[in-house]
PDB file of C-alpha atoms in Angstrom:
ATOM      1  CA  MET A   1      40.132  24.435 -31.931  1.00 48.00           C
ATOM      2  CA  ARG A   2      40.909  26.640 -28.963  1.00 53.00           C
ATOM      3  CA  PHE A   3      38.254  27.845 -26.529  1.00 48.00           C
ATOM      4  CA  SER A   4      38.558  31.038 -24.545  1.00 53.00           C
ATOM      5  CA  LYS A   5      38.207  30.971 -20.751  1.00 49.00           C
ATOM      6  CA  ILE A   6      34.933  32.877 -21.074  1.00 49.00           C
ATOM      7  CA  HIS A   7      33.574  30.278 -23.513  1.00 44.00           C
ATOM      8  CA  ILE A   8      34.507  27.434 -21.168  1.00 43.00           C
ATOM      9  CA  PHE A   9      32.949  29.282 -18.207  1.00 43.00           C
ATOM     10  CA  ILE A  10      29.682  29.794 -20.114  1.00 38.00           C
ATOM     11  CA  CYS A  11      29.570  26.093 -21.043  1.00 40.00           C
ATOM     12  CA  LEU A  12      30.043  25.108 -17.406  1.00 40.00           C
ATOM     13  CA  VAL A  13      27.292  27.478 -16.258  1.00 38.00           C
ATOM     14  CA  VAL A  14      24.896  26.127 -18.910  1.00 41.00           C
ATOM     15  CA  ALA A  15      25.715  22.534 -17.907  1.00 45.00           C
ATOM     16  CA  ALA A  16      25.164  23.303 -14.223  1.00 44.00           C
ATOM     17  CA  SER A  17      21.881  25.046 -15.006  1.00 46.00           C
ATOM     18  CA  SER A  18      20.751  22.092 -17.097  1.00 63.00           C
ATOM     19  CA  GLY A  19      21.613  19.697 -14.261  1.00 66.00           C
ATOM     20  CA  ALA A  20      19.705  21.815 -11.741  1.00 82.00           C
ATOM     21  CA  ASP A  21      16.666  21.928 -14.051  1.00 91.00           C
ATOM     22  CA  ARG A  22      16.782  18.145 -14.486  1.00 94.00           C
ATOM     23  CA  ARG A  23      17.023  17.642 -10.724  1.00 95.00           C
ATOM     24  CA  ALA A  24      14.055  19.932 -10.079  1.00 95.00           C
ATOM     25  CA  THR A  25      12.047  18.081 -12.739  1.00 96.00           C
ATOM     26  CA  LEU A  26      12.788  14.706 -11.138  1.00 97.00           C
ATOM     27  CA  VAL A  27      11.837  15.969  -7.676  1.00 97.00           C
ATOM     28  CA  GLY A  28       8.593  17.343  -9.127  1.00 97.00           C
ATOM     29  CA  ARG A  29       7.850  13.992 -10.749  1.00 97.00           C
ATOM     30  CA  ALA A  30       8.562  12.192  -7.460  1.00 98.00           C
ATOM     31  CA  LYS A  31       6.029  14.429  -5.680  1.00 98.00           C
ATOM     32  CA  LEU A  32       3.441  13.728  -8.369  1.00 98.00           C
ATOM     33  CA  ALA A  33       4.102   9.985  -8.156  1.00 97.00           C
ATOM     34  CA  GLU A  34       3.590  10.186  -4.384  1.00 98.00           C
ATOM     35  CA  GLN A  35       0.212  11.857  -4.860  1.00 97.00           C
ATOM     36  CA  ALA A  36      -0.712   9.161  -7.382  1.00 97.00           C
ATOM     37  CA  GLU A  37       0.521   6.495  -4.930  1.00 97.00           C
ATOM     38  CA  ARG A  38       2.925   5.183  -7.558  1.00 98.00           C
ATOM     39  CA  TYR A  39       5.752   4.528  -5.146  1.00 98.00           C
ATOM     40  CA  GLU A  40       7.914   2.444  -7.465  1.00 97.00           C
ATOM     41  CA  ASP A  41       7.911   5.355  -9.918  1.00 98.00           C
ATOM     42  CA  MET A  42       8.655   7.719  -7.052  1.00 98.00           C
ATOM     43  CA  ALA A  43      11.617   5.574  -5.989  1.00 98.00           C
ATOM     44  CA  ALA A  44      12.954   5.475  -9.554  1.00 97.00           C
ATOM     45  CA  PHE A  45      12.810   9.273  -9.833  1.00 98.00           C
ATOM     46  CA  MET A  46      14.588   9.758  -6.498  1.00 98.00           C
ATOM     47  CA  LYS A  47      17.214   7.152  -7.375  1.00 97.00           C
ATOM     48  CA  GLU A  48      18.012   9.204 -10.473  1.00 97.00           C
ATOM     49  CA  VAL A  49      18.296  12.321  -8.302  1.00 97.00           C
ATOM     50  CA  CYS A  50      20.784  10.484  -6.069  1.00 96.00           C
ATOM     51  CA  ASP A  51      22.742   9.276  -9.115  1.00 95.00           C
ATOM     52  CA  MET A  52      23.276  12.921 -10.094  1.00 94.00           C
ATOM     53  CA  GLY A  53      25.490  13.346  -7.010  1.00 89.00           C
ATOM     54  CA  GLY A  54      25.690  16.157  -4.510  1.00 86.00           C
ATOM     55  CA  ILE A  55      24.201  16.458  -1.041  1.00 86.00           C
ATOM     56  CA  LEU A  56      20.470  15.802  -0.797  1.00 93.00           C
ATOM     57  CA  GLN A  57      18.358  18.586   0.625  1.00 92.00           C
ATOM     58  CA  GLN A  58      15.967  17.725   3.474  1.00 92.00           C
ATOM     59  CA  GLU A  59      12.981  17.561   1.113  1.00 96.00           C
ATOM     60  CA  GLU A  60      14.875  15.270  -1.268  1.00 97.00           C
ATOM     61  CA  ARG A  61      15.996  12.824   1.387  1.00 96.00           C
ATOM     62  CA  ASN A  62      12.465  12.705   2.841  1.00 96.00           C
ATOM     63  CA  LEU A  63      11.090  11.896  -0.618  1.00 98.00           C
ATOM     64  CA  LEU A  64      13.701   9.155  -0.997  1.00 98.00           C
ATOM     65  CA  SER A  65      12.754   7.669   2.364  1.00 98.00           C
ATOM     66  CA  VAL A  66       8.995   7.822   1.748  1.00 98.00           C
ATOM     67  CA  ALA A  67       9.346   6.256  -1.707  1.00 98.00           C
ATOM     68  CA  TYR A  68      11.282   3.182  -0.660  1.00 98.00           C
ATOM     69  CA  LYS A  69       9.381   2.747   2.611  1.00 98.00           C
ATOM     70  CA  ASN A  70       6.176   2.479   0.597  1.00 98.00           C
ATOM     71  CA  VAL A  71       7.791   0.082  -1.865  1.00 98.00           C
ATOM     72  CA  ILE A  72       9.079  -2.317   0.779  1.00 98.00           C
ATOM     73  CA  GLY A  73       6.217  -1.898   3.293  1.00 97.00           C
ATOM     74  CA  PRO A  74       3.612  -3.952   1.366  1.00 97.00           C
ATOM     75  CA  LEU A  75       6.228  -6.656   0.711  1.00 98.00           C
ATOM     76  CA  ARG A  76       7.051  -6.948   4.416  1.00 97.00           C
ATOM     77  CA  ARG A  77       3.364  -7.101   5.335  1.00 97.00           C
ATOM     78  CA  ALA A  78       2.766  -9.758   2.681  1.00 97.00           C
ATOM     79  CA  LEU A  79       5.634 -11.826   4.065  1.00 96.00           C
ATOM     80  CA  ARG A  80       4.282 -11.596   7.614  1.00 95.00           C
ATOM     81  CA  ILE A  81       0.850 -12.741   6.441  1.00 97.00           C
ATOM     82  CA  THR A  82       2.417 -15.581   4.426  1.00 97.00           C
ATOM     83  CA  ASN A  83       4.416 -16.696   7.473  1.00 95.00           C
ATOM     84  CA  SER A  84       1.232 -16.694   9.540  1.00 95.00           C
ATOM     85  CA  VAL A  85      -0.620 -18.800   6.951  1.00 96.00           C
ATOM     86  CA  GLN A  86       2.350 -21.169   6.750  1.00 95.00           C
ATOM     87  CA  GLN A  87       2.304 -21.753  10.512  1.00 93.00           C
ATOM     88  CA  LYS A  88      -1.404 -22.637  10.420  1.00 95.00           C
ATOM     89  CA  THR A  89      -1.167 -24.992   7.439  1.00 93.00           C
ATOM     90  CA  ALA A  90      -0.666 -28.758   7.727  1.00 92.00           C
ATOM     91  CA  ASP A  91      -1.337 -29.876   4.160  1.00 92.00           C
ATOM     92  CA  GLU A  92       1.983 -30.764   2.432  1.00 94.00           C
ATOM     93  CA  ARG A  93       0.900 -29.633  -1.022  1.00 94.00           C
ATOM     94  CA  LYS A  94      -0.262 -26.268   0.274  1.00 95.00           C
ATOM     95  CA  LEU A  95       2.935 -25.878   2.291  1.00 95.00           C
ATOM     96  CA  LYS A  96       4.994 -26.350  -0.871  1.00 96.00           C
ATOM     97  CA  THR A  97       3.002 -23.652  -2.655  1.00 96.00           C
ATOM     98  CA  ILE A  98       3.370 -21.304   0.322  1.00 96.00           C
ATOM     99  CA  ALA A  99       7.138 -21.941   0.504  1.00 96.00           C
ATOM    100  CA  GLU A 100       7.551 -21.079  -3.190  1.00 96.00           C
ATOM    101  CA  TYR A 101       5.527 -17.883  -2.832  1.00 97.00           C
ATOM    102  CA  LYS A 102       7.425 -16.941   0.324  1.00 96.00           C
ATOM    103  CA  LYS A 103      10.747 -17.401  -1.444  1.00 96.00           C
ATOM    104  CA  GLY A 104       9.602 -15.009  -4.175  1.00 97.00           C
ATOM    105  CA  LEU A 105       8.601 -12.377  -1.612  1.00 97.00           C
ATOM    106  CA  GLU A 106      11.932 -12.699   0.181  1.00 96.00           C
ATOM    107  CA  GLY A 107      13.754 -12.262  -3.125  1.00 97.00           C
ATOM    108  CA  LYS A 108      11.847  -9.054  -3.875  1.00 97.00           C
ATOM    109  CA  ILE A 109      12.549  -7.682  -0.377  1.00 97.00           C
ATOM    110  CA  LYS A 110      16.258  -8.419  -0.736  1.00 97.00           C
ATOM    111  CA  GLN A 111      16.285  -6.780  -4.168  1.00 97.00           C
ATOM    112  CA  VAL A 112      14.785  -3.567  -2.791  1.00 98.00           C
ATOM    113  CA  CYS A 113      17.142  -3.599   0.210  1.00 98.00           C
ATOM    114  CA  ASP A 114      20.183  -4.087  -2.040  1.00 97.00           C
ATOM    115  CA  GLU A 115      19.083  -1.205  -4.275  1.00 97.00           C
ATOM    116  CA  VAL A 116      18.640   1.116  -1.285  1.00 98.00           C
ATOM    117  CA  GLN A 117      21.985   0.099   0.237  1.00 97.00           C
ATOM    118  CA  GLU A 118      23.749   0.841  -3.051  1.00 97.00           C
ATOM    119  CA  ILE A 119      22.265   4.347  -3.030  1.00 97.00           C
ATOM    120  CA  LEU A 120      23.062   4.882   0.656  1.00 97.00           C
ATOM    121  CA  ILE A 121      26.734   3.907   0.375  1.00 94.00           C
ATOM    122  CA  GLN A 122      27.383   6.973  -1.785  1.00 92.00           C
ATOM    123  CA  LEU A 123      25.092   9.256   0.218  1.00 94.00           C
ATOM    124  CA  ILE A 124      26.736   8.279   3.519  1.00 93.00           C
ATOM    125  CA  LYS A 125      30.191   8.782   2.066  1.00 89.00           C
ATOM    126  CA  GLY A 126      29.265  12.232   0.748  1.00 85.00           C
ATOM    127  CA  ALA A 127      27.502  13.239   3.973  1.00 81.00           C
ATOM    128  CA  LYS A 128      30.493  12.198   6.083  1.00 76.00           C
ATOM    129  CA  VAL A 129      32.949  14.136   3.917  1.00 73.00           C
ATOM    130  CA  GLU A 130      30.829  17.287   4.232  1.00 71.00           C
ATOM    131  CA  ALA A 131      30.125  16.786   7.964  1.00 67.00           C
ATOM    132  CA  ASP A 132      33.854  16.414   8.676  1.00 67.00           C
ATOM    133  CA  LYS A 133      34.628  19.818   7.172  1.00 63.00           C
ATOM    134  CA  SER A 134      35.115  22.609   9.700  1.00 58.00           C
ATOM    135  CA  ALA A 135      34.501  25.602   7.419  1.00 60.00           C
ATOM    136  CA  TYR A 136      30.787  25.786   8.164  1.00 65.00           C
ATOM    137  CA  ASP A 137      28.687  27.928  10.425  1.00 71.00           C
ATOM    138  CA  ARG A 138      26.934  26.163  13.302  1.00 75.00           C
ATOM    139  CA  GLU A 139      23.533  25.895  11.604  1.00 75.00           C
ATOM    140  CA  THR A 140      24.973  24.375   8.423  1.00 77.00           C
ATOM    141  CA  ALA A 141      27.140  21.966  10.422  1.00 78.00           C
ATOM    142  CA  GLU A 142      24.094  20.760  12.373  1.00 81.00           C
ATOM    143  CA  LYS A 143      22.134  20.174   9.166  1.00 84.00           C
ATOM    144  CA  LEU A 144      25.019  18.164   7.695  1.00 87.00           C
ATOM    145  CA  GLU A 145      25.264  16.124  10.888  1.00 89.00           C
ATOM    146  CA  GLU A 146      21.520  15.473  10.771  1.00 91.00           C
ATOM    147  CA  SER A 147      21.836  14.358   7.136  1.00 92.00           C
ATOM    148  CA  HIS A 148      24.650  11.939   8.022  1.00 93.00           C
ATOM    149  CA  VAL A 149      22.586  10.441  10.861  1.00 95.00           C
ATOM    150  CA  PHE A 150      19.532  10.183   8.595  1.00 96.00           C
ATOM    151  CA  PHE A 151      21.331   8.045   6.018  1.00 96.00           C
ATOM    152  CA  LEU A 152      23.014   5.793   8.597  1.00 97.00           C
ATOM    153  CA  LYS A 153      19.653   5.254  10.311  1.00 97.00           C
ATOM    154  CA  MET A 154      18.071   4.412   6.963  1.00 98.00           C
ATOM    155  CA  GLN A 155      20.910   1.993   6.263  1.00 98.00           C
ATOM    156  CA  GLY A 156      20.262   0.274   9.585  1.00 98.00           C
ATOM    157  CA  ASP A 157      16.535   0.075   8.792  1.00 98.00           C
ATOM    158  CA  TYR A 158      17.061  -1.697   5.460  1.00 98.00           C
ATOM    159  CA  TYR A 159      19.574  -4.117   6.938  1.00 97.00           C
ATOM    160  CA  ARG A 160      16.918  -4.796   9.602  1.00 97.00           C
ATOM    161  CA  TYR A 161      14.297  -5.528   6.951  1.00 97.00           C
ATOM    162  CA  GLU A 162      16.688  -7.987   5.342  1.00 96.00           C
ATOM    163  CA  ALA A 163      17.535  -9.476   8.745  1.00 95.00           C
ATOM    164  CA  GLU A 164      13.834 -10.283   9.164  1.00 93.00           C
ATOM    165  CA  ILE A 165      14.356 -12.779   6.348  1.00 92.00           C
ATOM    166  CA  GLU A 166      17.664 -14.043   7.719  1.00 83.00           C
ATOM    167  CA  GLU A 167      15.986 -14.955  11.028  1.00 71.00           C
ATOM    168  CA  LYS A 168      19.305 -15.260  12.857  1.00 70.00           C
ATOM    169  CA  ILE A 169      19.970 -13.231  16.004  1.00 71.00           C
ATOM    170  CA  ASN A 170      23.701 -13.002  15.335  1.00 74.00           C
ATOM    171  CA  GLY A 171      23.583 -13.363  11.558  1.00 87.00           C
ATOM    172  CA  PRO A 172      25.775 -11.238   9.251  1.00 92.00           C
ATOM    173  CA  VAL A 173      22.917  -8.966   8.149  1.00 94.00           C
ATOM    174  CA  ALA A 174      21.797  -8.377  11.742  1.00 94.00           C
ATOM    175  CA  ASP A 175      25.399  -7.419  12.571  1.00 95.00           C
ATOM    176  CA  LYS A 176      25.402  -4.898   9.722  1.00 96.00           C
ATOM    177  CA  ALA A 177      22.172  -3.388  11.027  1.00 97.00           C
ATOM    178  CA  LEU A 178      23.622  -3.124  14.533  1.00 96.00           C
ATOM    179  CA  ASN A 179      26.784  -1.447  13.217  1.00 97.00           C
ATOM    180  CA  SER A 180      24.761   1.046  11.148  1.00 97.00           C
ATOM    181  CA  TYR A 181      22.526   2.037  14.073  1.00 97.00           C
ATOM    182  CA  ASN A 182      25.560   2.445  16.360  1.00 96.00           C
ATOM    183  CA  SER A 183      27.312   4.521  13.668  1.00 96.00           C
ATOM    184  CA  ALA A 184      24.215   6.722  13.407  1.00 96.00           C
ATOM    185  CA  ILE A 185      24.326   7.348  17.160  1.00 95.00           C
ATOM    186  CA  ASP A 186      28.042   8.204  16.977  1.00 94.00           C
ATOM    187  CA  ALA A 187      27.471  10.526  13.998  1.00 92.00           C
ATOM    188  CA  GLY A 188      25.019  12.729  15.912  1.00 90.00           C
ATOM    189  CA  PRO A 189      26.776  13.833  19.105  1.00 89.00           C
ATOM    190  CA  THR A 190      25.278  17.330  19.048  1.00 88.00           C
ATOM    191  CA  LEU A 191      21.680  16.267  18.350  1.00 90.00           C
ATOM    192  CA  LYS A 192      19.579  16.949  21.429  1.00 91.00           C
ATOM    193  CA  PRO A 193      17.647  14.099  23.108  1.00 93.00           C
ATOM    194  CA  THR A 194      14.443  15.808  21.893  1.00 93.00           C
ATOM    195  CA  HIS A 195      15.552  16.050  18.256  1.00 93.00           C
ATOM    196  CA  PRO A 196      13.101  14.121  16.017  1.00 93.00           C
ATOM    197  CA  MET A 197      16.011  12.474  14.180  1.00 94.00           C
ATOM    198  CA  ARG A 198      17.570  11.204  17.398  1.00 95.00           C
ATOM    199  CA  LEU A 199      14.200  10.022  18.760  1.00 95.00           C
ATOM    200  CA  GLY A 200      13.345   8.302  15.469  1.00 96.00           C
ATOM    201  CA  LEU A 201      16.718   6.565  15.516  1.00 96.00           C
ATOM    202  CA  ALA A 202      16.115   5.444  19.101  1.00 96.00           C
ATOM    203  CA  LEU A 203      12.659   4.091  18.225  1.00 95.00           C
ATOM    204  CA  ASN A 204      13.924   2.015  15.299  1.00 96.00           C
ATOM    205  CA  PHE A 205      16.961   0.822  17.259  1.00 95.00           C
ATOM    206  CA  LEU A 206      14.576  -0.397  19.969  1.00 93.00           C
ATOM    207  CA  THR A 207      12.518  -2.232  17.360  1.00 93.00           C
ATOM    208  CA  PHE A 208      15.704  -3.868  16.069  1.00 95.00           C
ATOM    209  CA  TYR A 209      16.713  -5.062  19.547  1.00 93.00           C
ATOM    210  CA  TYR A 210      13.237  -6.412  20.229  1.00 91.00           C
ATOM    211  CA  GLU A 211      12.343  -8.047  16.913  1.00 90.00           C
ATOM    212  CA  ILE A 212      15.745  -9.078  15.527  1.00 93.00           C
ATOM    213  CA  MET A 213      18.025  -9.477  18.550  1.00 92.00           C
ATOM    214  CA  ASN A 214      15.226 -10.771  20.817  1.00 89.00           C
ATOM    215  CA  ASN A 215      16.662  -8.822  23.745  1.00 89.00           C
ATOM    216  CA  PRO A 216      13.763  -7.268  25.736  1.00 85.00           C
ATOM    217  CA  GLU A 217      16.072  -6.322  28.629  1.00 86.00           C
ATOM    218  CA  LYS A 218      18.222  -4.162  26.348  1.00 89.00           C
ATOM    219  CA  VAL A 219      15.062  -2.717  24.790  1.00 88.00           C
ATOM    220  CA  CYS A 220      13.780  -1.533  28.163  1.00 89.00           C
ATOM    221  CA  GLU A 221      17.134  -0.035  29.112  1.00 89.00           C
ATOM    222  CA  LEU A 222      17.457   1.921  25.859  1.00 91.00           C
ATOM    223  CA  ALA A 223      13.784   2.946  25.813  1.00 91.00           C
ATOM    224  CA  ILE A 224      13.853   4.358  29.333  1.00 89.00           C
ATOM    225  CA  ASN A 225      17.074   6.262  28.610  1.00 91.00           C
ATOM    226  CA  ALA A 226      15.709   7.737  25.369  1.00 93.00           C
ATOM    227  CA  PHE A 227      12.335   8.663  26.839  1.00 92.00           C
ATOM    228  CA  ASN A 228      13.643  10.120  30.102  1.00 91.00           C
ATOM    229  CA  GLY A 229      16.392  12.001  28.272  1.00 93.00           C
ATOM    230  CA  ALA A 230      13.799  13.658  26.042  1.00 92.00           C
ATOM    231  CA  ILE A 231      11.445  14.410  28.939  1.00 91.00           C
ATOM    232  CA  ALA A 232      14.260  16.162  30.801  1.00 92.00           C
ATOM    233  CA  GLU A 233      14.764  18.598  27.898  1.00 89.00           C
ATOM    234  CA  LEU A 234      11.194  18.898  26.680  1.00 84.00           C
ATOM    235  CA  ASP A 235      11.117  22.615  27.498  1.00 84.00           C
ATOM    236  CA  THR A 236      13.918  23.225  24.967  1.00 79.00           C
ATOM    237  CA  LEU A 237      11.804  22.075  22.019  1.00 81.00           C
ATOM    238  CA  ASN A 238      11.077  24.632  19.348  1.00 79.00           C
ATOM    239  CA  GLU A 239       7.751  24.980  17.564  1.00 80.00           C
ATOM    240  CA  ASP A 240       8.957  23.360  14.352  1.00 81.00           C
ATOM    241  CA  SER A 241       9.894  20.038  15.933  1.00 85.00           C
ATOM    242  CA  TYR A 242       7.517  19.898  18.920  1.00 88.00           C
ATOM    243  CA  LYS A 243       4.809  17.892  17.151  1.00 90.00           C
ATOM    244  CA  ASP A 244       7.213  15.350  15.587  1.00 92.00           C
ATOM    245  CA  SER A 245       9.223  14.878  18.781  1.00 93.00           C
ATOM    246  CA  THR A 246       6.249  14.406  21.082  1.00 92.00           C
ATOM    247  CA  LEU A 247       4.654  11.964  18.623  1.00 94.00           C
ATOM    248  CA  ILE A 248       7.771   9.767  18.545  1.00 95.00           C
ATOM    249  CA  MET A 249       8.059   9.963  22.338  1.00 94.00           C
ATOM    250  CA  GLN A 250       4.476   8.708  22.571  1.00 94.00           C
ATOM    251  CA  LEU A 251       5.319   5.828  20.213  1.00 94.00           C
ATOM    252  CA  ILE A 252       8.319   4.885  22.356  1.00 93.00           C
ATOM    253  CA  ARG A 253       6.152   4.911  25.478  1.00 91.00           C
ATOM    254  CA  ASP A 254       3.409   2.896  23.725  1.00 91.00           C
ATOM    255  CA  ASN A 255       5.908   0.302  22.581  1.00 84.00           C
ATOM    256  CA  ILE A 256       7.349  -0.016  26.078  1.00 82.00           C
ATOM    257  CA  THR A 257       3.870  -0.847  27.314  1.00 85.00           C
ATOM    258  CA  LEU A 258       3.264  -3.243  24.448  1.00 82.00           C
ATOM    259  CA  TRP A 259       6.567  -5.062  24.873  1.00 77.00           C
ATOM    260  CA  ASN A 260       6.110  -5.398  28.629  1.00 69.00           C
ATOM    261  CA  CYS A 261       2.534  -6.684  28.333  1.00 41.00           C
ATOM    262  CA  ASP A 262       2.890  -9.167  25.508  1.00 43.00           C
ATOM    263  CA  ASN A 263       6.280 -10.264  24.279  1.00 48.00           C
ATOM    264  CA  GLY A 264       4.710 -12.501  21.676  1.00 44.00           C
ATOM    265  CA  LYS A 265       3.458  -9.742  19.382  1.00 45.00           C
ATOM    266  CA  ASP A 266       5.429  -7.782  16.828  1.00 47.00           C
ATOM    267  CA  SER A 267       5.345  -4.013  16.733  1.00 49.00           C
ATOM    268  CA  ASP A 268       4.883  -2.063  13.517  1.00 50.00           C
ATOM    269  CA  ARG A 269       5.527   1.303  15.138  1.00 53.00           C
ATOM    270  CA  GLU A 270       8.657   2.846  13.712  1.00 60.00           C
ATOM    271  CA  GLY A 271      10.021   6.310  13.181  1.00 52.00           C
TER     272      GLY A 271
END
């Protein structure tokens, strides 16, 4: 059976429309799951959106980030509490029970991290291909660059979460996190020092150097550079990003104070 060009064109349009409708439905479900605080459901919906291919819009990538951050956040907190209990326990039988529970938590954290990294590999590849194209106006090019940085930063974050389990300063997972954060910096050469994405990247990179690499000297150097760089261009901030940028700057300054005053405490303040 032969199909005319018009028939084929109509089929393609219908298929594209169906895909767009499905994508919109999944995004709507993810928003509903967020309101219901069903973050595992939210993550599953956004994973399906990512599996459909294409470049994620800003709203979609924010939903993806929020979903998985709220899936892994309780697991990380539970592991920190378990570690604290373990350090205060002397009874051998209790220590065995704690070790078994801790191993289960670590397995769940690694599972989530692996799932996110699998999603990000494709998103980073797609974002880089689009960002490398030159046939875009300036505004579109900046948005694509921001998207590329966003995914590389997120990749660094989830390698960092896994490195918390690895507990090795120069371990293979810590190296992957370092490479991802550095790649994110390199991918955003036109982002201003006051851009929320660049400040958020700086904040999480600082956390990585402090908590994983145990390098407070490097933390101070990077923090001062990021904060002073943003202060110098504060008057260039637009209304849309002023609140986000100044909030992250405050977090950077707060963490500098915290790290200088008490190097024995962890910081939960991230962008």
